[in-house]
CSV table of C-alpha atoms in Angstrom, one decimal:
chain,number,residue,atom,x,y,z
F,835,MET,CA,-108.7,-39.1,-23.7
F,836,ARG,CA,-106.8,-35.8,-24.3
F,837,TYR,CA,-107.8,-32.9,-22.1
F,838,LEU,CA,-107.7,-30.4,-24.9
F,839,PRO,CA,-111.0,-30.7,-26.9
F,840,LEU,CA,-110.1,-28.2,-29.6
F,841,THR,CA,-110.7,-29.0,-33.2
F,842,GLN,CA,-108.6,-28.0,-36.2
F,843,ALA,CA,-111.2,-25.3,-37.0
F,844,ASP,CA,-111.0,-24.0,-33.4
F,845,ARG,CA,-107.2,-23.7,-33.7
F,846,ALA,CA,-107.4,-22.0,-37.1
F,847,SER,CA,-109.9,-19.5,-35.7
F,848,MET,CA,-107.8,-18.6,-32.7
F,849,LEU,CA,-104.6,-18.2,-34.9
F,850,GLU,CA,-106.6,-15.9,-37.2
F,851,THR,CA,-107.8,-13.8,-34.3
F,852,ILE,CA,-104.3,-13.2,-33.0
F,853,GLY,CA,-102.8,-12.8,-36.4
F,854,ALA,CA,-100.5,-15.8,-36.4
F,855,GLY,CA,-100.1,-18.0,-39.5
F,856,SER,CA,-99.3,-21.2,-37.6
F,857,VAL,CA,-98.6,-22.6,-34.2
F,858,ASP,CA,-94.9,-22.3,-35.0
F,859,ASP,CA,-95.2,-18.5,-35.3
F,860,LEU,CA,-95.9,-18.5,-31.5
F,861,TYR,CA,-92.3,-19.5,-30.9
F,862,CYS,CA,-90.7,-16.6,-32.9
F,863,ASP,CA,-89.1,-15.2,-29.8
F,864,VAL,CA,-87.2,-18.4,-29.0
F,865,PRO,CA,-83.6,-18.2,-30.4
F,866,GLU,CA,-83.2,-20.2,-33.6
F,867,GLY,CA,-80.4,-22.3,-32.1
F,868,ALA,CA,-82.7,-23.5,-29.3
F,869,LEU,CA,-85.4,-24.8,-31.5
F,870,LEU,CA,-85.4,-28.5,-32.5
F,871,LYS,CA,-85.6,-29.1,-36.3
F,872,GLU,CA,-86.4,-32.8,-35.9
F,873,PRO,CA,-87.8,-35.0,-33.1
F,874,VAL,CA,-85.3,-36.0,-30.4
F,875,ASP,CA,-83.3,-39.2,-31.1
F,876,LEU,CA,-85.6,-41.7,-29.3
F,877,PRO,CA,-87.7,-44.6,-30.5
F,878,HIS,CA,-91.3,-43.7,-31.4
F,879,HIS,CA,-92.7,-46.4,-29.2
F,880,GLN,CA,-91.6,-49.2,-26.9
F,881,GLY,CA,-93.1,-51.5,-24.3
F,882,GLU,CA,-93.0,-50.4,-20.6
F,883,MET,CA,-90.3,-52.9,-19.6
F,884,GLN,CA,-88.1,-51.8,-22.5
F,885,VAL,CA,-88.6,-48.1,-21.6
F,886,GLU,CA,-87.5,-48.9,-18.0
F,887,ARG,CA,-84.4,-50.7,-19.2
F,888,ASP,CA,-83.4,-48.0,-21.6
F,889,MET,CA,-84.0,-45.2,-19.1
F,890,ALA,CA,-81.9,-47.0,-16.6
F,891,LYS,CA,-79.0,-47.2,-19.1
F,892,LEU,CA,-79.3,-43.5,-19.8
F,893,ALA,CA,-79.3,-42.7,-16.1
F,894,ALA,CA,-76.3,-44.8,-15.5
F,895,LYS,CA,-74.2,-42.5,-17.8
F,896,ASN,CA,-74.5,-39.8,-15.2
F,897,MET,CA,-72.1,-39.5,-12.3
F,898,GLY,CA,-74.2,-38.5,-9.3
F,899,THR,CA,-72.9,-36.3,-6.5
F,900,ALA,CA,-73.7,-39.0,-4.0
F,901,SER,CA,-71.6,-41.6,-5.7
F,902,ALA,CA,-68.3,-39.6,-6.0
F,903,PRO,CA,-66.4,-36.9,-4.2
F,904,SER,CA,-68.3,-33.8,-5.3
F,905,PHE,CA,-67.2,-30.2,-5.1
F,906,LEU,CA,-69.9,-28.8,-7.4
F,907,GLY,CA,-71.7,-25.6,-6.5
F,908,ALA,CA,-72.3,-22.5,-8.6
F,909,GLY,CA,-75.8,-22.0,-7.3
F,910,ALA,CA,-76.8,-25.6,-6.4
F,911,TYR,CA,-75.2,-27.3,-3.4
F,912,ARG,CA,-75.1,-30.9,-2.0
F,913,HIS,CA,-76.0,-31.0,1.7
F,914,HIS,CA,-77.0,-33.8,3.9
F,915,ILE,CA,-80.8,-34.0,4.3
F,916,PRO,CA,-82.1,-36.0,7.3
F,917,ALA,CA,-84.5,-38.8,6.4
F,918,THR,CA,-87.1,-37.2,8.7
F,919,VAL,CA,-87.5,-34.4,6.1
F,920,ASP,CA,-88.7,-36.8,3.4
F,921,TYR,CA,-90.9,-38.7,5.8
F,922,ILE,CA,-92.7,-35.6,7.1
F,923,ILE,CA,-93.3,-33.9,3.7
F,924,GLN,CA,-95.0,-37.1,2.5
F,925,ARG,CA,-97.6,-37.1,5.3
F,926,GLY,CA,-101.2,-36.9,3.9
F,927,GLU,CA,-102.0,-33.7,5.8
F,928,PHE,CA,-99.5,-31.8,3.7
F,929,LEU,CA,-100.1,-33.6,0.4
F,930,THR,CA,-103.9,-33.2,0.3
F,931,ALA,CA,-104.2,-29.7,1.7
F,932,TYR,CA,-102.4,-28.2,-1.2
F,933,THR,CA,-104.0,-24.8,-1.5
F,934,PRO,CA,-104.3,-22.4,1.4
F,935,TYR,CA,-107.4,-20.6,-0.1
F,936,GLN,CA,-109.8,-22.2,2.4
F,937,PRO,CA,-108.3,-21.6,5.8
F,938,GLU,CA,-111.0,-23.7,7.5
F,939,ILE,CA,-109.6,-26.9,5.9
F,940,ALA,CA,-105.9,-25.9,5.3
F,941,GLN,CA,-104.6,-24.8,8.8
F,942,GLY,CA,-101.6,-27.2,8.5
F,943,THR,CA,-100.5,-25.8,5.2
F,944,LEU,CA,-101.1,-22.2,6.3
F,945,GLN,CA,-99.1,-22.8,9.5
F,946,TYR,CA,-96.1,-24.2,7.9
F,947,LEU,CA,-96.1,-21.4,5.3
F,948,PHE,CA,-96.3,-18.9,8.2
F,949,GLU,CA,-93.3,-20.6,9.9
F,950,PHE,CA,-91.4,-20.8,6.6
F,951,GLN,CA,-91.9,-17.0,6.2
F,952,THR,CA,-90.7,-16.5,9.7
F,953,GLN,CA,-87.6,-18.6,9.1
F,954,VAL,CA,-86.7,-16.7,5.9
F,955,ALA,CA,-87.2,-13.3,7.5
F,956,SER,CA,-85.1,-14.4,10.5
F,957,ILE,CA,-82.0,-15.6,8.5
F,958,THR,CA,-82.1,-12.6,6.2
F,959,ASP,CA,-82.8,-10.2,9.1
F,960,MET,CA,-85.7,-8.6,7.2
F,961,ASP,CA,-89.2,-7.6,8.3
F,962,VAL,CA,-91.3,-9.9,6.2
F,963,ALA,CA,-90.9,-12.8,3.8
F,964,ASN,CA,-93.4,-14.3,1.3
F,965,ALA,CA,-94.5,-17.9,0.9
F,966,SER,CA,-91.8,-18.6,-1.6
F,967,MET,CA,-91.2,-18.1,-5.4
F,968,TRP,CA,-90.2,-20.6,-8.1
F,969,ASP,CA,-86.5,-20.4,-7.7
F,970,GLY,CA,-83.6,-18.0,-7.0
F,971,ALA,CA,-83.4,-16.6,-10.5
F,972,THR,CA,-87.0,-15.7,-10.8
F,973,SER,CA,-86.9,-14.2,-7.3
F,974,CYS,CA,-84.1,-11.9,-8.6
F,975,ALA,CA,-86.1,-10.9,-11.6
F,976,GLU,CA,-89.3,-10.3,-9.5
F,977,ALA,CA,-87.3,-8.2,-7.1
F,978,VAL,CA,-86.1,-5.9,-9.9
F,979,LEU,CA,-89.7,-5.5,-11.2
F,980,MET,CA,-90.8,-4.8,-7.6
F,981,ALA,CA,-88.1,-2.1,-7.2
F,982,CYS,CA,-89.3,-0.5,-10.5
F,983,ARG,CA,-92.9,-0.4,-9.2
F,984,ALA,CA,-91.9,1.0,-5.8
F,985,THR,CA,-89.7,3.8,-7.2
F,986,ARG,CA,-91.5,4.4,-10.4
F,987,ARG,CA,-88.2,4.2,-12.2
F,988,LYS,CA,-87.0,2.0,-15.1
F,989,LYS,CA,-83.3,1.3,-14.6
F,990,ALA,CA,-81.6,-1.6,-12.8
F,991,VAL,CA,-77.9,-1.9,-12.1
F,992,LEU,CA,-76.7,-5.5,-11.9
F,993,SER,CA,-73.4,-6.1,-10.2
F,994,GLY,CA,-70.7,-8.1,-12.0
F,995,GLY,CA,-70.8,-10.6,-9.1
F,996,LEU,CA,-74.4,-11.7,-10.0
F,997,HIS,CA,-74.7,-15.3,-11.2
F,998,PRO,CA,-74.9,-15.1,-15.0
F,999,HIS,CA,-78.0,-17.3,-15.1
F,1000,TYR,CA,-79.8,-14.9,-12.7
F,1001,ARG,CA,-78.7,-12.0,-14.9
F,1002,GLU,CA,-80.1,-13.7,-18.0
F,1003,VAL,CA,-83.5,-14.4,-16.4
F,1004,THR,CA,-83.7,-10.8,-15.1
F,1005,GLU,CA,-82.8,-9.4,-18.5
F,1006,THR,CA,-85.5,-11.6,-20.1
F,1007,TYR,CA,-88.1,-10.2,-17.7
F,1008,CYS,CA,-86.9,-6.6,-18.1
F,1009,GLN,CA,-87.0,-6.6,-21.9
F,1010,TYR,CA,-90.8,-6.8,-21.8
F,1011,SER,CA,-91.2,-4.1,-19.2
F,1012,ASP,CA,-89.0,-1.5,-20.9
F,1013,THR,CA,-86.6,-1.6,-18.0
F,1014,GLN,CA,-83.0,-0.6,-18.8
F,1015,VAL,CA,-80.4,-3.0,-17.4
F,1016,ALA,CA,-76.9,-1.6,-16.7
F,1017,GLY,CA,-73.7,-3.3,-15.5
F,1018,ARG,CA,-71.4,-5.9,-17.0
F,1019,ASP,CA,-70.3,-9.4,-16.0
F,1020,GLY,CA,-67.5,-9.5,-13.5
F,1021,HIS,CA,-64.1,-11.2,-13.1
F,1022,PRO,CA,-62.9,-13.4,-10.2
F,1023,GLU,CA,-59.7,-11.3,-9.9
F,1024,HIS,CA,-61.4,-7.9,-10.1
F,1025,GLN,CA,-64.2,-7.1,-7.6
F,1026,ALA,CA,-66.3,-4.0,-8.4
F,1027,THR,CA,-66.1,-1.5,-5.5
F,1028,ALA,CA,-69.0,0.4,-4.1
F,1029,ASP,CA,-67.7,3.6,-5.8
F,1030,GLU,CA,-67.7,1.9,-9.2
F,1031,LEU,CA,-71.3,0.8,-8.8
F,1032,ASP,CA,-72.1,4.2,-7.3
F,1033,ASP,CA,-71.1,5.8,-10.6
F,1034,LEU,CA,-73.8,3.8,-12.4
F,1035,ILE,CA,-76.6,5.1,-10.1
F,1036,ASP,CA,-78.5,8.1,-11.3
F,1037,ASP,CA,-81.9,9.7,-10.8
F,1038,GLN,CA,-83.6,7.0,-13.0
F,1039,THR,CA,-82.1,4.0,-11.1
F,1040,ALA,CA,-84.7,1.9,-9.4
F,1041,CYS,CA,-82.2,-0.6,-7.8
F,1042,VAL,CA,-78.8,-2.0,-7.6
F,1043,VAL,CA,-78.5,-5.8,-7.5
F,1044,VAL,CA,-75.6,-7.5,-5.8
F,1045,GLN,CA,-75.0,-11.2,-4.9
F,1046,TYR,CA,-73.7,-12.1,-1.5
F,1047,PRO,CA,-71.6,-14.2,-1.4
F,1048,ASP,CA,-71.1,-13.4,-5.1
F,1049,VAL,CA,-70.9,-15.9,-7.9
F,1050,PHE,CA,-67.1,-16.2,-7.4
F,1051,GLY,CA,-67.6,-16.9,-3.7
F,1052,ARG,CA,-66.4,-13.5,-2.4
F,1053,LEU,CA,-67.9,-11.7,0.6
F,1054,SER,CA,-68.4,-8.0,0.8
F,1055,ASP,CA,-70.0,-5.6,3.3
F,1056,HIS,CA,-72.5,-3.6,1.2
F,1057,THR,CA,-73.3,-1.0,3.9
F,1058,LYS,CA,-71.7,1.8,1.9
F,1059,LEU,CA,-73.4,0.8,-1.3
F,1060,ALA,CA,-76.8,0.7,0.5
F,1061,GLU,CA,-76.2,4.3,1.7
F,1062,ALA,CA,-75.3,5.3,-1.9
F,1063,CYS,CA,-78.5,3.7,-3.2
F,1064,HIS,CA,-80.7,5.4,-0.6
F,1065,ALA,CA,-79.1,8.8,-1.2
F,1066,LYS,CA,-80.3,8.7,-4.8
F,1067,GLY,CA,-83.7,7.1,-4.0
F,1068,ALA,CA,-82.8,3.7,-5.3
F,1069,LEU,CA,-83.2,0.3,-3.6
F,1070,LEU,CA,-80.5,-2.2,-2.7
F,1071,ILE,CA,-81.4,-5.8,-3.7
F,1072,VAL,CA,-79.2,-8.6,-2.2
F,1073,VAL,CA,-79.3,-11.9,-4.0
F,1074,PHE,CA,-77.9,-15.2,-2.6
F,1075,THR,CA,-77.6,-18.8,-3.9
F,1076,GLU,CA,-76.4,-20.5,-0.7
F,1077,ALA,CA,-79.0,-20.1,2.2
F,1078,VAL,CA,-76.7,-21.9,4.7
F,1079,ALA,CA,-74.3,-19.0,4.5
F,1080,PHE,CA,-76.4,-16.7,6.7
F,1081,GLY,CA,-75.7,-19.0,9.7
F,1082,ALA,CA,-72.1,-17.6,9.6
F,1083,ILE,CA,-71.9,-14.3,7.8
F,1084,LYS,CA,-73.4,-10.9,8.4
F,1085,SER,CA,-77.0,-10.7,7.4
F,1086,PRO,CA,-78.1,-8.6,4.4
F,1087,GLY,CA,-80.7,-6.8,6.5
F,1088,SER,CA,-77.9,-5.5,8.9
F,1089,PHE,CA,-76.3,-3.5,6.1
F,1090,GLY,CA,-79.5,-1.9,4.8
F,1091,ALA,CA,-80.8,-4.1,2.1
F,1092,ASP,CA,-84.3,-3.3,0.9
F,1093,ILE,CA,-85.1,-6.6,-0.8
F,1094,VAL,CA,-83.3,-9.9,-0.1
F,1095,CYS,CA,-84.0,-12.9,-2.4
F,1096,GLY,CA,-82.4,-16.1,-3.6
F,1097,GLU,CA,-82.3,-19.8,-3.7
F,1098,GLY,CA,-83.4,-22.0,-0.8
F,1099,GLN,CA,-82.5,-25.4,-2.4
F,1100,SER,CA,-79.5,-26.1,-0.1
F,1101,ILE,CA,-81.8,-26.5,3.0
F,1102,GLY,CA,-84.1,-29.5,2.8
F,1103,ASN,CA,-84.0,-30.0,-0.9
F,1104,ALA,CA,-81.9,-32.4,-2.9
F,1105,LEU,CA,-79.9,-31.5,-6.0
F,1106,GLY,CA,-81.9,-32.1,-9.1
F,1107,TYR,CA,-81.2,-31.9,-12.8
F,1108,GLY,CA,-83.3,-28.7,-13.3
F,1109,GLY,CA,-85.0,-28.6,-9.9
F,1110,PRO,CA,-87.6,-28.3,-8.5
F,1111,TYR,CA,-86.0,-25.6,-6.3
F,1112,VAL,CA,-87.5,-22.9,-4.1
F,1113,GLY,CA,-87.1,-19.1,-4.3
F,1114,LEU,CA,-86.8,-17.1,-1.1
F,1115,PHE,CA,-88.0,-13.5,-0.9
F,1116,ALA,CA,-87.9,-11.0,1.9
F,1117,THR,CA,-88.3,-7.2,2.2
F,1118,THR,CA,-89.1,-4.4,4.6
F,1119,SER,CA,-92.5,-3.6,6.1
F,1120,LYS,CA,-92.5,-0.3,4.1
F,1121,LEU,CA,-92.4,-2.3,0.8
F,1122,VAL,CA,-94.7,-5.2,1.7
F,1123,ARG,CA,-97.6,-4.2,-0.5
F,1124,GLN,CA,-95.3,-4.3,-3.5
F,1125,MET,CA,-94.0,-7.8,-2.7
F,1126,PRO,CA,-94.9,-10.5,-5.3
F,1127,GLY,CA,-96.4,-13.8,-4.4
F,1128,ARG,CA,-98.6,-14.7,-1.4
F,1129,LEU,CA,-98.3,-13.9,2.3
F,1130,CYS,CA,-99.8,-16.0,5.1
F,1131,GLY,CA,-100.6,-14.4,8.4
F,1132,GLU,CA,-101.6,-15.2,12.0
F,1133,THR,CA,-105.0,-14.4,13.4
F,1134,VAL,CA,-107.6,-15.6,16.0
F,1135,ASP,CA,-111.0,-17.3,15.2
F,1136,GLN,CA,-114.3,-16.3,16.7
F,1137,ASP,CA,-113.5,-18.3,19.8
F,1138,GLY,CA,-110.2,-16.5,20.3
F,1139,LYS,CA,-108.1,-19.5,19.2
F,1140,ARG,CA,-104.9,-19.0,17.2
F,1141,GLY,CA,-105.3,-19.6,13.5
F,1142,PHE,CA,-103.7,-18.8,10.1
F,1143,VAL,CA,-105.0,-17.2,6.9
F,1144,LEU,CA,-104.0,-16.0,3.5
F,1145,THR,CA,-103.3,-12.4,4.3
F,1146,LEU,CA,-101.9,-10.8,1.1
F,1147,SER,CA,-102.0,-12.1,-2.4
F,1148,THR,CA,-101.8,-9.4,-5.0
F,1149,ARG,CA,-101.2,-11.8,-7.9
F,1150,GLU,CA,-103.0,-11.9,-11.2
F,1151,GLN,CA,-104.8,-15.1,-10.1
F,1152,HIS,CA,-106.6,-13.0,-7.5
F,1153,ILE,CA,-106.9,-9.5,-8.9
F,1154,ARG,CA,-107.0,-7.8,-12.2
F,1155,ARG,CA,-104.0,-8.6,-14.4
F,1156,GLU,CA,-102.9,-5.0,-14.7
F,1157,LYS,CA,-103.0,-4.5,-11.0
F,1158,ALA,CA,-101.0,-7.7,-10.1
F,1159,THR,CA,-97.5,-7.5,-8.6
F,1160,SER,CA,-96.5,-10.8,-10.3
F,1161,ASN,CA,-97.6,-13.4,-12.8
F,1162,ILE,CA,-96.2,-16.2,-10.7
F,1163,CYS,CA,-99.5,-17.7,-9.5
F,1164,THR,CA,-98.3,-20.3,-7.1
F,1165,ASN,CA,-95.5,-20.9,-4.6
F,1166,SER,CA,-93.0,-23.8,-4.4
F,1167,GLY,CA,-95.2,-25.6,-1.8
F,1168,LEU,CA,-93.5,-28.9,-1.3
F,1169,CYS,CA,-90.0,-27.5,-1.5
F,1170,SER,CA,-90.8,-24.7,1.0
F,1171,LEU,CA,-92.2,-27.4,3.3
F,1172,ALA,CA,-89.0,-29.4,3.1
F,1173,PHE,CA,-87.1,-26.2,3.8
F,1174,THR,CA,-89.2,-25.5,6.9
F,1175,VAL,CA,-89.0,-29.1,8.2
F,1176,HIS,CA,-85.2,-29.1,7.8
F,1177,MET,CA,-84.8,-25.7,9.5
F,1178,SER,CA,-87.0,-26.8,12.3
F,1179,LEU,CA,-84.9,-29.9,12.9
F,1180,LEU,CA,-81.7,-27.8,12.9
F,1181,GLY,CA,-82.9,-25.0,15.1
F,1182,GLU,CA,-80.8,-21.9,15.4
F,1183,ASP,CA,-77.8,-23.6,17.1
F,1184,GLY,CA,-77.9,-26.4,14.5
F,1185,TYR,CA,-78.1,-24.0,11.6
F,1186,ARG,CA,-75.1,-22.0,12.9
F,1187,LYS,CA,-73.1,-25.2,13.5
F,1188,LEU,CA,-73.9,-26.4,10.0
F,1189,ALA,CA,-72.7,-23.1,8.6
F,1190,ALA,CA,-69.5,-23.3,10.7
F,1191,ILE,CA,-68.8,-26.8,9.4
F,1192,ASN,CA,-69.3,-25.7,5.8
F,1193,HIS,CA,-66.8,-22.9,6.2
F,1194,GLU,CA,-64.3,-25.2,7.9
F,1195,ARG,CA,-64.6,-27.8,5.1
F,1196,ALA,CA,-64.0,-25.0,2.5
F,1197,VAL,CA,-61.0,-23.6,4.3
F,1198,THR,CA,-59.5,-27.1,4.5
F,1199,THR,CA,-60.1,-27.7,0.8
F,1200,ALA,CA,-58.7,-24.3,-0.2
F,1201,ASP,CA,-55.5,-25.0,1.9
F,1202,ALA,CA,-55.1,-28.4,0.3
F,1203,LEU,CA,-55.5,-27.0,-3.3
F,1204,ASP,CA,-53.3,-24.0,-2.7
F,1205,GLY,CA,-50.4,-26.5,-2.1
F,1206,VAL,CA,-50.8,-28.1,-5.5
F,1207,ALA,CA,-48.5,-26.8,-8.3
F,1208,GLY,CA,-50.6,-25.2,-11.0
F,1209,VAL,CA,-53.5,-24.2,-8.7
F,1210,GLU,CA,-54.0,-20.7,-7.3
F,1211,VAL,CA,-56.9,-19.8,-4.9
F,1212,VAL,CA,-57.8,-16.3,-6.0
F,1213,ASN,CA,-60.4,-15.4,-3.2
F,1214,ASP,CA,-59.5,-13.1,-0.3
F,1215,SER,CA,-62.7,-14.2,1.4
F,1216,PHE,CA,-65.3,-16.9,1.0
F,1217,PHE,CA,-67.9,-19.0,2.9
F,1218,ASN,CA,-68.1,-22.5,1.4
F,1219,GLU,CA,-67.2,-21.7,-2.2
F,1220,PHE,CA,-64.2,-20.2,-3.9
F,1221,THR,CA,-62.5,-19.7,-7.3
F,1222,VAL,CA,-59.2,-21.3,-8.3
F,1223,LYS,CA,-57.1,-20.5,-11.3
F,1224,LEU,CA,-55.6,-23.5,-13.0
F,1225,ALA,CA,-52.5,-23.9,-15.2
F,1226,LYS,CA,-54.6,-25.7,-17.8
F,1227,PRO,CA,-58.1,-25.0,-19.2
F,1228,ALA,CA,-60.5,-25.7,-16.4
F,1229,ALA,CA,-63.1,-27.6,-18.6
F,1230,GLU,CA,-60.4,-30.1,-19.7
F,1231,VAL,CA,-59.2,-30.5,-16.1
F,1232,VAL,CA,-62.8,-31.2,-14.9
F,1233,GLU,CA,-63.3,-33.8,-17.6
F,1234,ALA,CA,-60.0,-35.5,-16.7
F,1235,LEU,CA,-61.0,-35.7,-13.0
F,1236,VAL,CA,-64.5,-37.1,-13.9
F,1237,ALA,CA,-62.6,-39.9,-15.6
F,1238,ARG,CA,-60.9,-40.5,-12.2
F,1239,GLY,CA,-64.2,-40.5,-10.4
F,1240,ILE,CA,-64.1,-37.0,-8.9
F,1241,LEU,CA,-66.5,-34.1,-9.6
F,1242,ALA,CA,-63.9,-31.3,-9.1
F,1243,GLY,CA,-66.0,-28.2,-9.6
F,1244,VAL,CA,-67.7,-26.0,-12.2
F,1245,PRO,CA,-65.5,-24.4,-14.9
F,1246,LEU,CA,-66.4,-20.7,-15.3
F,1247,SER,CA,-66.4,-21.3,-19.1
F,1248,ARG,CA,-69.6,-23.3,-18.6
F,1249,LEU,CA,-71.3,-20.2,-16.9
F,1250,TYR,CA,-69.6,-17.7,-19.3
F,1251,PRO,CA,-69.3,-19.5,-22.6
F,1252,ASN,CA,-68.3,-16.4,-24.5
F,1253,ARG,CA,-65.6,-15.3,-22.1
F,1254,ASP,CA,-62.2,-16.5,-23.3
F,1255,ASP,CA,-60.5,-14.8,-20.4
F,1256,LEU,CA,-62.2,-17.1,-17.8
F,1257,GLY,CA,-61.1,-20.4,-19.4
F,1258,GLN,CA,-58.7,-21.3,-16.6
F,1259,TYR,CA,-60.9,-20.6,-13.7
F,1260,MET,CA,-63.0,-23.1,-11.7
F,1261,LEU,CA,-65.5,-22.8,-8.9
F,1262,VAL,CA,-65.0,-25.2,-6.0
F,1263,ALA,CA,-67.6,-25.7,-3.3
F,1264,ALA,CA,-67.2,-27.8,-0.1
F,1265,THR,CA,-70.0,-28.7,2.3
F,1266,GLU,CA,-70.5,-30.9,5.4
F,1267,THR,CA,-70.7,-33.8,3.0
F,1268,ASN,CA,-67.0,-33.6,2.0
F,1269,THR,CA,-64.7,-35.8,4.0
F,1270,ASP,CA,-61.0,-35.4,4.5
F,1271,GLU,CA,-60.6,-38.4,2.1
F,1272,ASP,CA,-62.6,-36.5,-0.5
F,1273,ILE,CA,-60.4,-33.4,-0.2
F,1274,ALA,CA,-57.2,-35.5,-0.3
F,1275,ALA,CA,-58.4,-37.3,-3.4
F,1276,LEU,CA,-59.2,-34.0,-5.2
F,1277,ALA,CA,-55.8,-32.5,-4.4
F,1278,ALA,CA,-54.0,-35.7,-5.5
F,1279,ALA,CA,-56.0,-35.9,-8.7
F,1280,LEU,CA,-55.3,-32.3,-9.6
F,1281,LYS,CA,-51.6,-32.8,-8.9
F,1282,GLU,CA,-51.6,-35.7,-11.4
F,1283,VAL,CA,-53.6,-33.9,-14.1
F,1284,LEU,CA,-51.7,-30.6,-13.9
F,1285,ALA,CA,-48.2,-32.2,-13.8
């Protein structure tokens, strides 16, 4: 039985009320090229066994990161996830106590969310973190909207080093809130300075958004930029896509960030074709009441025993829509639990060792590739990801290496399809999962393809 009980007359009445001629009119904001004109090329019906067989054939066409040397990154990273993580997150206590609305029956969920928040605040060096967002890109967009609320301004400056997908999501959010977005896409061989970004800040600027490390893998100290923002009443938002990095590099909080947000997939969560991922979000105590999402807190019960409660939740699910800080009415519960379990298993020492191993693997990879004719490492600094310039179009090189059983990296042309000047650049990421044999195979294959 279908859940929706509406009749054709009900639908016609609703369409008439909102002034739409048909259901298709509701999709008028979707770009024409993204709309399907016909059903997808699949059989209309099949038996269960045939569906399983056909789906297995389709899946076999993919080359998974676990079945080949993989140097893919660009916002999603392959790391080793201990089997303990998967075991713990499947325990019934966590699966059944989904919502933390009733603290008397959801202490386990509330406690892990409290610990998750503590871990995120600790690695970013911020005062407070929320119970997670959908993913890194929506966290970035929500941070910009938060800055606009806090400053009562309507302009956001996006650094050229921001991941283009994060930029697109943020621009989509901003077009419906009359927020002006300034700043252009960047270039791997030209890094915007604090002075260049400073020139874009005026009295209407709510925030400046920078990525750290940036989308090309570069590292910068944003202390000077934070001072420039604060001098003009704007906030500094620091975005990240690789949460492991903070085990080795200077924290965003230490150079004066007001909001820190990004993607937490690389800790406890496997790579997936489209997720699910987990957005991390932290800020200062001064701005906590403008923070989107939900916040769990610690308290004591009537007997003086330690307990956990839902402390702050200014979302439209709980208060009037026009007073809400966000329309995201949930958090990434299972993914944030996996993050917390993995972080707990690592501990601070393990987290820092993991970061150190990642950097060492990336340095080894960069050194190996720099010795290949036709490959130039363009970064002056990086954590576990860097950009190389190739003697041939990167997209063609990547396909040639896939044919040799190697996932070499992400061509920038895939992230910037309209930028002809980036056709020869490729992002390469190395983690603790990359062996010396993987690195040697990548270097040898590149030498062969670029000869």
